[in-house]
């Protein structure tokens, strides 16, 4: 047999129970054609020596806003690492503004009031930017701050005229003037003049994020929300931007994209006596190929935990009188889920608070009762605060929870402050889901936190906040379980486990070369591991010098 590529002298962890380890992988047509002794006698166009390095199936992030990661890479960074105080944030805005034309927007993202003490204000941003419009996205992407000039660009020259929005909140001073902070749907008041951005900008975002993803070992990701200006994404042509990036060779990772729920609509008659709710032409979950496909539809039911806007069963520990809010009325959430399910969609509902989670669970149960379907795998994005009863119900309904390991360290202290010591034990459960028989995926929700899978796996195993405080240590998983989540689990979450997640014959030849054995290093050292190379479809897509290619 003549192969396209042979990768040898490696120590592959395959996650295939029939052959858990291998030293040689033969590739043909982008897929694994042979392993170890099966490669003997085969010729190849390319021979790659791993030099004894360890390799694992390519990492797969089940909840990764690739386009927004790229947007953040190309805009002003006001994260804690870059701007560790309010003064530093204002200084960063001033320095960026000084490089721009007088009427240009200053766009940035990543700040966290839990770490820098407070939110920026409109008036202070005006001073820093010398009157230029400023729009700074919070690290959660569930709130943002606008300068006075930004409000004016959106049509609000008098800050007392900024309206309230259902499913959102405008923070005001004692006189009723908007202070700058807009939460949840209220962000649309300013974003409506910013979206959609030019398609070429979005292609550049995807290209930048793809390159960054390959450098951290990602070979696949699922983008939760595209296609609208009133939710997550850029605009109605988002899929076209991904297609353009792919056509130009700029889409380096395999992508599953989730149309946001408001991109779906009542399209009229599907057949006599039946209507279609979804995208035109009957497009729905599953359309596409191994590089770019339509996955679930995404719906936000509530807000952010560290922003204290997720819908909770009781008040936040540090915010008496505040139990969060829903993005939509309960009946609207139910209708969205039931109708999308009826028309063949897999549905991914963002439900961070336990009150929002109950609404999602009730809706999924009703949808399946009214319109039974086999092996649907509806998802709960985040499932951030989950009671023992809710864990059992998720397992019983065959749902997939998608919690984020990296949240535990990067924003864990803020989560504990919001929840308090007792309810903090219910945050981002993982062991409980595994024990209930649920296939757990791995994800980061980047750019909310760092996208690095190794850091996320580290946190899934060690479960400590940035200050070192334990956060639900009883929910820790093993390194093997975390690796399975980031490979098999994430593939399962979008019905792709038949082609991704393990290194076996017939599977996609996607793998990540590491600096050491993820499964044998001390747990506290997992975050120190690095990616030496990333291979997608048998092609070396990233290499720091770990490979020798002949």
Coordinates of C-alpha atoms in Angstrom, one line a residue:
X1 CA 0.0 0.0 0.0
X2 CA 1.2 3.5 -0.8
X3 CA 0.4 5.9 2.0
X4 CA 0.3 9.7 2.1
X5 CA 2.2 9.9 5.3
X6 CA 3.8 7.7 8.0
X7 CA 4.4 9.0 11.5
X8 CA 6.8 6.8 13.4
X9 CA 8.9 6.6 16.6
X10 CA 6.0 8.1 18.6
X11 CA 4.3 7.1 21.8
X12 CA 0.7 7.4 20.9
X13 CA -2.1 7.2 23.4
X14 CA -4.9 6.2 21.1
X15 CA -7.9 5.9 23.5
X16 CA -8.9 2.9 21.5
X17 CA -9.6 0.1 24.0
X18 CA -8.6 -2.5 21.4
X19 CA -5.2 -0.9 20.9
X20 CA -4.6 1.7 23.6
X21 CA -1.0 2.5 22.5
X22 CA 0.9 2.7 19.2
X23 CA 4.3 3.8 17.9
X24 CA 3.5 4.2 14.2
X25 CA 0.5 5.7 12.4
X26 CA 0.0 5.5 8.6
X27 CA -2.3 8.0 6.9
X28 CA -4.2 7.8 3.6
X29 CA -6.7 10.4 2.4
X30 CA -6.6 12.2 5.7
X31 CA -7.6 9.2 7.8
X32 CA -5.7 6.5 9.7
X33 CA -5.1 3.5 7.4
X34 CA -2.7 1.5 9.5
X35 CA -1.0 1.2 12.9
X36 CA 2.3 -0.3 14.0
X37 CA 2.9 -3.7 12.3
X38 CA 0.2 -2.9 9.7
X39 CA 2.5 -0.2 8.3
X40 CA 5.3 -2.6 7.5
X41 CA 6.1 -2.8 3.8
X42 CA 4.1 0.4 3.0
X43 CA 5.7 3.2 1.1
X44 CA 4.9 6.8 1.8
X45 CA 5.2 10.3 0.3
X46 CA 6.1 11.8 3.7
X47 CA 7.8 10.1 6.7
X48 CA 7.7 12.0 10.0
X49 CA 9.8 11.0 13.0
X50 CA 8.3 12.0 16.4
X51 CA 11.6 11.4 18.2
X52 CA 9.9 9.4 20.9
X53 CA 7.5 12.1 21.8
X54 CA 4.1 11.4 23.3
X55 CA 1.0 12.1 21.3
X56 CA -2.8 12.0 21.9
X57 CA -5.9 12.3 19.7
X58 CA -6.3 15.9 18.7
X59 CA -7.9 18.1 21.3
X60 CA -11.5 19.1 20.6
X61 CA -13.1 22.1 22.4
X62 CA -16.9 21.6 22.6
X63 CA -17.6 25.3 23.3
X64 CA -15.1 27.6 21.8
X65 CA -16.0 31.0 20.1
X66 CA -13.3 30.8 17.5
X67 CA -14.4 34.0 15.6
X68 CA -14.5 35.9 18.9
X69 CA -11.1 34.6 20.0
X70 CA -9.7 36.0 16.7
X71 CA -11.5 39.3 17.2
X72 CA -10.0 39.6 20.7
X73 CA -6.5 38.8 19.3
X74 CA -6.9 41.7 16.8
X75 CA -8.4 44.3 19.3
X76 CA -7.2 45.9 22.5
X77 CA -6.5 43.4 25.3
X78 CA -7.8 44.7 28.6
X79 CA -7.7 41.4 30.4
X80 CA -6.3 41.2 33.9
X81 CA -2.9 40.1 32.6
X82 CA -2.6 43.2 30.3
X83 CA -4.5 45.7 32.5
X84 CA -4.4 44.6 36.2
X85 CA -6.2 47.6 37.6
X86 CA -8.8 50.2 36.5
X87 CA -6.1 52.8 36.1
X88 CA -4.1 50.4 33.9
X89 CA -7.2 49.8 31.8
X90 CA -7.8 53.5 31.3
X91 CA -4.2 53.9 30.4
X92 CA -4.4 51.1 27.8
X93 CA -7.5 52.8 26.3
X94 CA -5.6 56.1 26.2
X95 CA -2.6 54.6 24.5
X96 CA -4.7 52.8 21.9
X97 CA -6.8 55.9 21.2
X98 CA -3.7 58.0 20.6
X99 CA -2.9 55.7 17.6
X100 CA -6.4 56.1 16.0
X101 CA -8.1 58.8 14.0
X102 CA -10.3 61.2 16.0
X103 CA -13.5 59.5 15.1
X104 CA -12.4 55.9 15.3
X105 CA -13.8 53.4 17.8
X106 CA -11.6 52.0 20.5
X107 CA -12.6 48.3 20.8
X108 CA -11.4 46.0 23.5
X109 CA -12.3 43.0 25.6
X110 CA -11.4 40.8 28.6
X111 CA -11.7 43.0 31.7
X112 CA -13.1 41.4 34.9
X113 CA -14.5 43.7 37.7
X114 CA -13.9 40.8 40.1
X115 CA -10.2 41.3 39.7
X116 CA -9.8 45.0 39.1
X117 CA -12.3 46.2 41.7
X118 CA -15.0 47.7 39.5
X119 CA -16.4 48.3 36.1
X120 CA -15.1 51.2 33.9
X121 CA -17.5 54.1 33.5
X122 CA -18.6 56.0 30.4
X123 CA -17.2 59.3 31.6
X124 CA -13.8 57.9 32.6
X125 CA -13.6 56.2 29.2
X126 CA -14.4 59.5 27.5
X127 CA -11.4 61.1 29.2
X128 CA -9.1 58.3 28.4
X129 CA -10.1 58.1 24.7
X130 CA -10.2 61.9 24.2
X131 CA -13.8 61.8 23.1
X132 CA -13.5 58.7 20.8
X133 CA -16.3 56.1 21.2
X134 CA -15.2 53.2 23.4
X135 CA -16.7 49.7 23.6
X136 CA -15.1 47.3 26.1
X137 CA -16.4 43.7 26.4
X138 CA -16.4 42.0 29.8
X139 CA -14.5 38.7 29.9
X140 CA -17.8 36.9 30.2
X141 CA -19.1 38.4 27.0
X142 CA -22.4 38.9 28.9
X143 CA -21.9 42.6 29.5
X144 CA -19.9 45.5 28.2
X145 CA -19.2 49.2 28.9
X146 CA -19.8 52.0 26.5
X147 CA -18.4 55.5 26.6
X148 CA -20.6 58.5 26.3
X149 CA -19.4 59.0 22.8
X150 CA -20.4 55.3 22.0
X151 CA -23.9 55.9 23.4
X152 CA -24.1 59.0 21.1
X153 CA -23.1 57.0 18.1
X154 CA -26.0 54.6 19.0
X155 CA -28.4 57.5 19.1
X156 CA -28.4 58.3 22.8
X157 CA -27.0 61.8 23.2
X158 CA -28.8 62.1 26.6
X159 CA -27.9 59.2 28.9
X160 CA -31.2 59.4 30.6
X161 CA -32.8 58.3 27.3
X162 CA -31.1 55.0 27.2
X163 CA -34.1 52.5 27.4
X164 CA -34.5 49.4 29.5
X165 CA -34.4 46.1 27.6
X166 CA -36.3 42.9 28.4
X167 CA -33.8 40.3 29.4
X168 CA -31.1 42.9 30.1
X169 CA -30.1 45.6 32.5
X170 CA -28.8 49.2 32.1
X171 CA -26.8 50.3 35.1
X172 CA -27.8 53.9 36.1
X173 CA -26.7 56.5 38.6
X174 CA -29.1 58.1 41.1
X175 CA -30.3 60.5 38.4
X176 CA -31.3 57.8 36.0
X177 CA -28.3 58.3 33.6
X178 CA -26.7 55.3 32.1
X179 CA -23.3 54.8 33.8
X180 CA -21.8 52.8 30.9
X181 CA -22.4 49.2 31.9
X182 CA -24.9 47.2 29.8
X183 CA -25.8 43.7 30.7
X184 CA -27.1 40.9 28.6
X185 CA -29.7 42.0 25.9
X186 CA -29.0 45.6 26.8
X187 CA -25.7 45.3 25.0
X188 CA -27.7 45.3 21.7
X189 CA -28.4 49.1 22.2
X190 CA -24.8 49.8 21.1
X191 CA -23.9 46.6 19.2
X192 CA -26.6 47.4 16.7
X193 CA -24.3 50.1 15.2
X194 CA -21.3 47.8 15.3
X195 CA -22.7 44.7 13.6
X196 CA -22.4 43.2 11.2
X197 CA -18.8 44.0 10.6
X198 CA -17.4 43.6 7.1
X199 CA -17.1 39.9 6.1
X200 CA -13.4 40.3 5.5
X201 CA -12.9 41.3 9.1
X202 CA -14.6 38.2 10.2
X203 CA -12.5 36.0 7.9
X204 CA -9.4 37.7 9.4
X205 CA -10.7 36.8 12.9
X206 CA -11.2 33.2 11.9
X207 CA -7.8 33.0 10.4
X208 CA -6.1 34.5 13.4
X209 CA -7.9 32.2 15.8
X210 CA -7.3 29.1 13.7
X211 CA -3.5 29.7 13.9
X212 CA -3.7 30.2 17.6
X213 CA -5.8 27.1 18.1
X214 CA -3.3 24.9 16.2
X215 CA -0.5 26.2 18.4
X216 CA -2.3 24.8 21.5
X217 CA -3.2 21.5 20.0
X218 CA -6.8 22.0 19.0
X219 CA -7.8 20.2 15.9
X220 CA -11.6 20.6 16.2
X221 CA -13.9 23.1 17.9
X222 CA -17.6 23.9 18.2
X223 CA -18.6 27.6 17.9
X224 CA -21.7 28.2 20.0
X225 CA -23.7 30.9 18.2
X226 CA -23.4 32.5 14.7
X227 CA -25.6 34.2 12.2
X228 CA -27.4 37.1 14.0
X229 CA -26.8 40.6 15.2
X230 CA -29.1 40.3 18.2
X231 CA -27.3 37.4 19.9
X232 CA -24.0 35.7 19.4
X233 CA -22.1 36.1 16.2
X234 CA -21.6 38.9 13.7
X235 CA -24.4 38.8 11.2
X236 CA -26.5 36.7 8.7
X237 CA -23.5 35.8 6.5
X238 CA -21.3 34.2 9.3
X239 CA -21.3 30.8 7.7
X240 CA -20.1 32.4 4.5
X241 CA -17.1 33.9 6.4
X242 CA -16.2 30.4 7.6
X243 CA -16.6 29.1 4.0
X244 CA -14.3 31.8 2.7
X245 CA -11.7 31.1 5.3
X246 CA -11.8 27.4 4.4
X247 CA -11.6 28.1 0.7
X248 CA -8.5 30.2 1.2
X249 CA -6.8 27.6 3.4
X250 CA -7.2 29.8 6.5
X251 CA -9.5 27.5 8.5
X252 CA -6.9 25.3 10.1
X253 CA -9.2 23.5 12.6
X254 CA -12.4 21.5 11.9
X255 CA -15.4 23.5 12.9
X256 CA -19.0 22.7 13.9
X257 CA -21.0 25.9 14.1
X258 CA -24.2 26.6 16.0
X259 CA -26.7 29.0 14.4
X260 CA -28.2 31.2 17.1
X261 CA -31.8 30.5 17.9
X262 CA -33.1 33.8 16.4
X263 CA -31.5 32.9 13.0
X264 CA -34.2 30.1 12.9
X265 CA -37.7 31.1 11.8
X266 CA -41.0 29.9 10.7
X267 CA -40.4 29.1 7.0
X268 CA -43.8 27.9 6.0
X269 CA -45.1 24.6 4.8
X270 CA -42.6 21.7 4.9
X271 CA -45.2 19.3 3.6
X272 CA -49.0 19.0 3.8
X273 CA -50.1 19.6 7.4
X274 CA -46.6 20.3 8.7
X275 CA -44.5 23.5 8.9
X276 CA -40.8 24.0 9.0
X277 CA -39.0 26.0 11.8
X278 CA -35.4 26.5 11.1
X279 CA -33.1 27.7 8.3
X280 CA -34.1 28.1 4.6
X281 CA -33.9 25.0 2.4
X282 CA -34.5 22.8 5.4
X283 CA -30.9 23.2 6.6
X284 CA -30.4 21.8 10.1
X285 CA -28.1 20.0 12.4
X286 CA -25.7 17.7 10.6
X287 CA -25.3 19.5 7.3
X288 CA -21.7 19.8 6.1
X289 CA -18.6 17.7 6.1
X290 CA -15.7 16.8 8.2
X291 CA -14.2 20.4 8.0
X292 CA -17.3 22.6 8.4
X293 CA -20.7 21.5 9.4
X294 CA -23.9 22.9 11.1
X295 CA -24.3 21.6 14.6
X296 CA -26.9 22.4 17.2
X297 CA -28.9 25.6 17.4
X298 CA -27.8 27.7 20.4
X299 CA -30.1 29.6 22.8
X300 CA -29.1 31.8 25.8
X301 CA -31.6 31.2 28.6
X302 CA -29.8 33.3 31.2
X303 CA -26.7 35.3 31.9
X304 CA -23.3 35.0 33.5
X305 CA -22.3 33.7 37.0
X306 CA -19.4 36.1 37.6
X307 CA -21.6 38.9 36.2
X308 CA -24.4 37.9 38.7
X309 CA -26.9 37.8 35.9
X310 CA -27.5 34.0 35.6
X311 CA -31.0 33.0 36.7
X312 CA -30.7 31.4 40.2
X313 CA -33.1 29.7 42.5
X314 CA -32.0 32.1 45.3
X315 CA -30.1 35.4 45.7
X316 CA -26.4 35.7 45.0
X317 CA -24.3 35.3 48.1
X318 CA -22.7 38.8 47.7
X319 CA -25.7 40.5 46.0
X320 CA -28.8 40.3 48.3
X321 CA -32.0 40.9 46.3
X322 CA -30.4 39.8 43.0
X323 CA -31.1 36.3 41.7
X324 CA -30.3 37.0 38.1
X325 CA -32.5 37.1 35.0
X326 CA -33.8 35.2 32.0
X327 CA -32.9 36.3 28.5
X328 CA -36.4 35.4 27.3
X329 CA -39.7 34.7 29.0
X330 CA -40.1 31.1 30.1
X331 CA -42.7 30.4 27.5
X332 CA -40.5 31.7 24.7
X333 CA -37.7 29.5 25.8
X334 CA -40.0 26.5 25.8
X335 CA -41.3 27.3 22.3
X336 CA -37.8 27.8 20.9
X337 CA -36.7 24.4 22.2
X338 CA -39.8 22.4 21.3
X339 CA -40.1 23.8 17.8
X340 CA -36.4 23.3 17.1
X341 CA -36.5 19.8 18.4
X342 CA -39.6 19.1 16.3
X343 CA -37.8 20.1 13.1
X344 CA -34.8 17.9 13.7
X345 CA -32.4 20.2 15.4
X346 CA -30.0 19.3 18.2
X347 CA -30.5 22.1 20.7
X348 CA -27.8 23.6 23.0
X349 CA -29.2 25.8 25.8
X350 CA -27.0 28.1 27.7
X351 CA -28.2 27.5 31.3
X352 CA -25.8 28.7 34.0
X353 CA -28.2 29.3 36.9
X354 CA -30.1 26.4 38.5
X355 CA -33.4 28.2 37.9
X356 CA -32.7 28.5 34.2
X357 CA -31.6 24.9 34.1
X358 CA -35.0 23.7 35.4
X359 CA -36.7 25.6 32.6
X360 CA -34.4 24.0 30.0
X361 CA -34.9 20.5 31.5
X362 CA -38.7 20.9 31.5
X363 CA -38.6 22.1 27.9
X364 CA -36.4 19.2 26.7
X365 CA -38.6 16.7 28.5
X366 CA -41.8 18.2 26.9
X367 CA -40.1 18.3 23.4
X368 CA -39.3 14.6 23.6
X369 CA -42.7 13.7 24.9
X370 CA -44.5 15.6 22.1
X371 CA -42.1 14.6 19.3
X372 CA -40.1 11.5 20.2
X373 CA -36.6 11.2 18.6
X374 CA -33.8 8.7 19.2
X375 CA -30.3 9.7 20.3
X376 CA -30.9 13.5 20.1
X377 CA -28.2 14.5 22.6
X378 CA -29.6 18.0 23.4
X379 CA -27.0 20.0 25.4
X380 CA -26.8 22.2 28.5
X381 CA -24.0 24.7 27.9
X382 CA -22.2 25.3 31.1
X383 CA -24.6 23.6 33.6
X384 CA -22.8 25.8 36.1
X385 CA -24.8 25.4 39.2
X386 CA -26.4 22.0 39.3
X387 CA -28.2 20.2 42.2
X388 CA -27.9 16.4 42.7
X389 CA -31.5 16.1 41.5
X390 CA -30.7 18.0 38.3
X391 CA -27.6 15.9 37.6
X392 CA -29.8 12.8 37.8
X393 CA -32.4 14.4 35.5
X394 CA -29.8 15.4 32.9
X395 CA -28.6 11.8 32.8
X396 CA -32.2 10.4 32.7
X397 CA -33.1 12.7 29.7
X398 CA -29.9 11.7 27.8
X399 CA -28.6 15.3 27.8
X400 CA -25.0 16.5 27.5
X401 CA -23.8 19.0 30.0
X402 CA -20.9 21.2 28.8
X403 CA -19.0 22.6 31.8
X404 CA -15.7 24.5 31.5
X405 CA -12.7 23.3 33.4
X406 CA -10.6 26.5 32.9
X407 CA -13.4 28.6 34.6
X408 CA -12.4 27.0 37.9
X409 CA -9.0 28.7 38.1
X410 CA -9.3 31.9 36.0
X411 CA -12.7 33.1 37.3
X412 CA -13.2 30.6 40.2
X413 CA -12.6 33.2 42.9
X414 CA -15.4 35.4 41.4
X415 CA -17.7 32.4 41.2
X416 CA -17.1 31.5 44.8
X417 CA -17.8 35.1 45.9
X418 CA -21.0 35.0 43.9
X419 CA -22.2 31.7 45.2
X420 CA -20.8 31.5 48.7
X421 CA -19.1 28.5 50.3
X422 CA -22.1 26.1 50.4
X423 CA -23.5 26.6 46.9
X424 CA -20.0 26.9 45.5
X425 CA -19.7 23.1 46.0
X426 CA -22.3 22.8 43.2
X427 CA -20.3 24.8 40.6
X428 CA -19.2 23.2 37.4
X429 CA -19.7 19.6 38.5
X430 CA -17.8 16.9 36.5
X431 CA -17.3 13.8 38.7
X432 CA -21.0 13.7 39.4
X433 CA -21.9 13.7 35.7
X434 CA -19.4 10.9 35.0
X435 CA -20.7 8.8 37.9
X436 CA -24.3 9.3 36.5
X437 CA -23.2 7.7 33.2
X438 CA -23.0 11.0 31.2
X439 CA -20.4 11.3 28.4
X440 CA -18.6 14.5 29.5
X441 CA -17.1 16.9 26.9
X442 CA -14.2 19.2 27.4
X443 CA -14.4 23.0 26.7
X444 CA -13.2 26.5 27.7
X445 CA -15.8 29.0 26.3
X446 CA -12.8 31.0 25.0
X447 CA -12.3 33.9 24.9
X448 CA -14.0 34.1 28.3
X449 CA -10.9 32.3 29.6
X450 CA -7.7 31.0 28.0
X451 CA -8.4 28.5 25.2
X452 CA -5.5 26.1 26.0
X453 CA -6.8 22.6 26.5
X454 CA -3.9 21.5 28.7
X455 CA -4.7 24.3 31.1
X456 CA -8.3 23.3 31.2
X457 CA -7.4 19.6 31.7
X458 CA -5.2 20.7 34.5
X459 CA -8.1 22.4 36.2
X460 CA -10.5 19.5 35.7
X461 CA -8.0 17.4 37.6
X462 CA -6.8 19.8 40.3
X463 CA -9.9 22.2 40.8
X464 CA -8.3 25.2 42.4
X465 CA -9.0 28.9 41.9
X466 CA -6.3 31.4 41.0
X467 CA -5.9 32.2 44.7
X468 CA -5.4 28.5 45.4
X469 CA -8.8 27.9 47.1
X470 CA -10.3 24.5 46.4
X471 CA -13.5 24.6 44.4
X472 CA -15.6 21.5 44.6
X473 CA -12.6 19.1 45.0
X474 CA -15.0 16.2 45.2
X475 CA -15.9 16.9 41.5
X476 CA -12.3 16.3 40.3
X477 CA -11.7 13.8 37.4
X478 CA -8.6 11.8 36.5
X479 CA -6.2 12.9 33.8
X480 CA -7.5 10.0 31.6
X481 CA -11.1 11.1 32.1
X482 CA -10.2 14.7 31.3
X483 CA -8.4 13.6 28.1
X484 CA -11.3 11.5 27.1
X485 CA -13.6 14.5 27.6
X486 CA -11.4 16.6 25.4
X487 CA -11.4 14.0 22.6
X488 CA -14.1 11.3 22.6
X489 CA -16.5 13.4 24.8
X490 CA -16.4 16.5 22.6
X491 CA -16.9 14.4 19.5
X492 CA -19.8 12.7 21.0
X493 CA -21.4 16.0 21.9
X494 CA -21.9 16.7 18.2
X495 CA -22.5 13.2 16.9
X496 CA -18.9 12.8 15.5
X497 CA -17.5 10.0 17.7
X498 CA -17.4 7.7 14.6
X499 CA -14.7 9.8 13.0
X500 CA -13.0 11.7 15.9
X501 CA -11.7 11.1 19.4
X502 CA -9.6 8.0 19.0
X503 CA -6.6 7.0 16.9
X504 CA -7.8 3.9 15.2
X505 CA -8.2 2.7 11.6
X506 CA -10.8 4.7 9.7
X507 CA -10.6 7.7 12.1
X508 CA -9.5 11.2 11.1
X509 CA -5.7 11.5 11.4
X510 CA -5.8 14.3 13.9
X511 CA -3.4 14.3 16.8
X512 CA -1.4 16.5 19.1
X513 CA 2.2 15.9 20.1
X514 CA 3.1 16.8 23.7
X515 CA 6.2 17.6 25.7
X516 CA 5.5 14.7 28.1
X517 CA 3.0 12.0 28.9
X518 CA -0.2 13.7 30.0
X519 CA -1.3 10.5 31.8
X520 CA 1.8 9.9 33.9
X521 CA 3.1 13.3 35.0
X522 CA 2.1 14.5 38.4
X523 CA -1.3 16.1 38.4
X524 CA 0.0 19.4 39.5
X525 CA 2.3 19.5 36.5
X526 CA -0.3 19.0 33.7
X527 CA -0.5 22.7 33.1
X528 CA 3.2 22.9 32.5
X529 CA 3.0 20.6 29.5
X530 CA 3.4 22.2 26.0
X531 CA 2.4 21.3 22.5
X532 CA 5.2 20.4 20.2
X533 CA 3.2 19.8 17.1
X534 CA -0.4 19.5 15.8
X535 CA -1.4 17.2 12.9
X536 CA -4.8 17.6 11.2
X537 CA -5.8 15.1 8.6
X538 CA -2.3 13.7 8.4
X539 CA -0.9 17.1 7.6
X540 CA 1.5 18.9 9.9
X541 CA -0.3 22.1 10.7
X542 CA 1.9 23.3 13.6
X543 CA 5.4 22.3 14.6
X544 CA 7.8 23.9 17.1
X545 CA 10.6 21.6 16.0
X546 CA 9.3 18.5 17.6
X547 CA 9.1 16.6 14.3
X548 CA 11.6 15.5 11.8
X549 CA 10.1 15.3 8.3
X550 CA 11.6 13.4 5.5

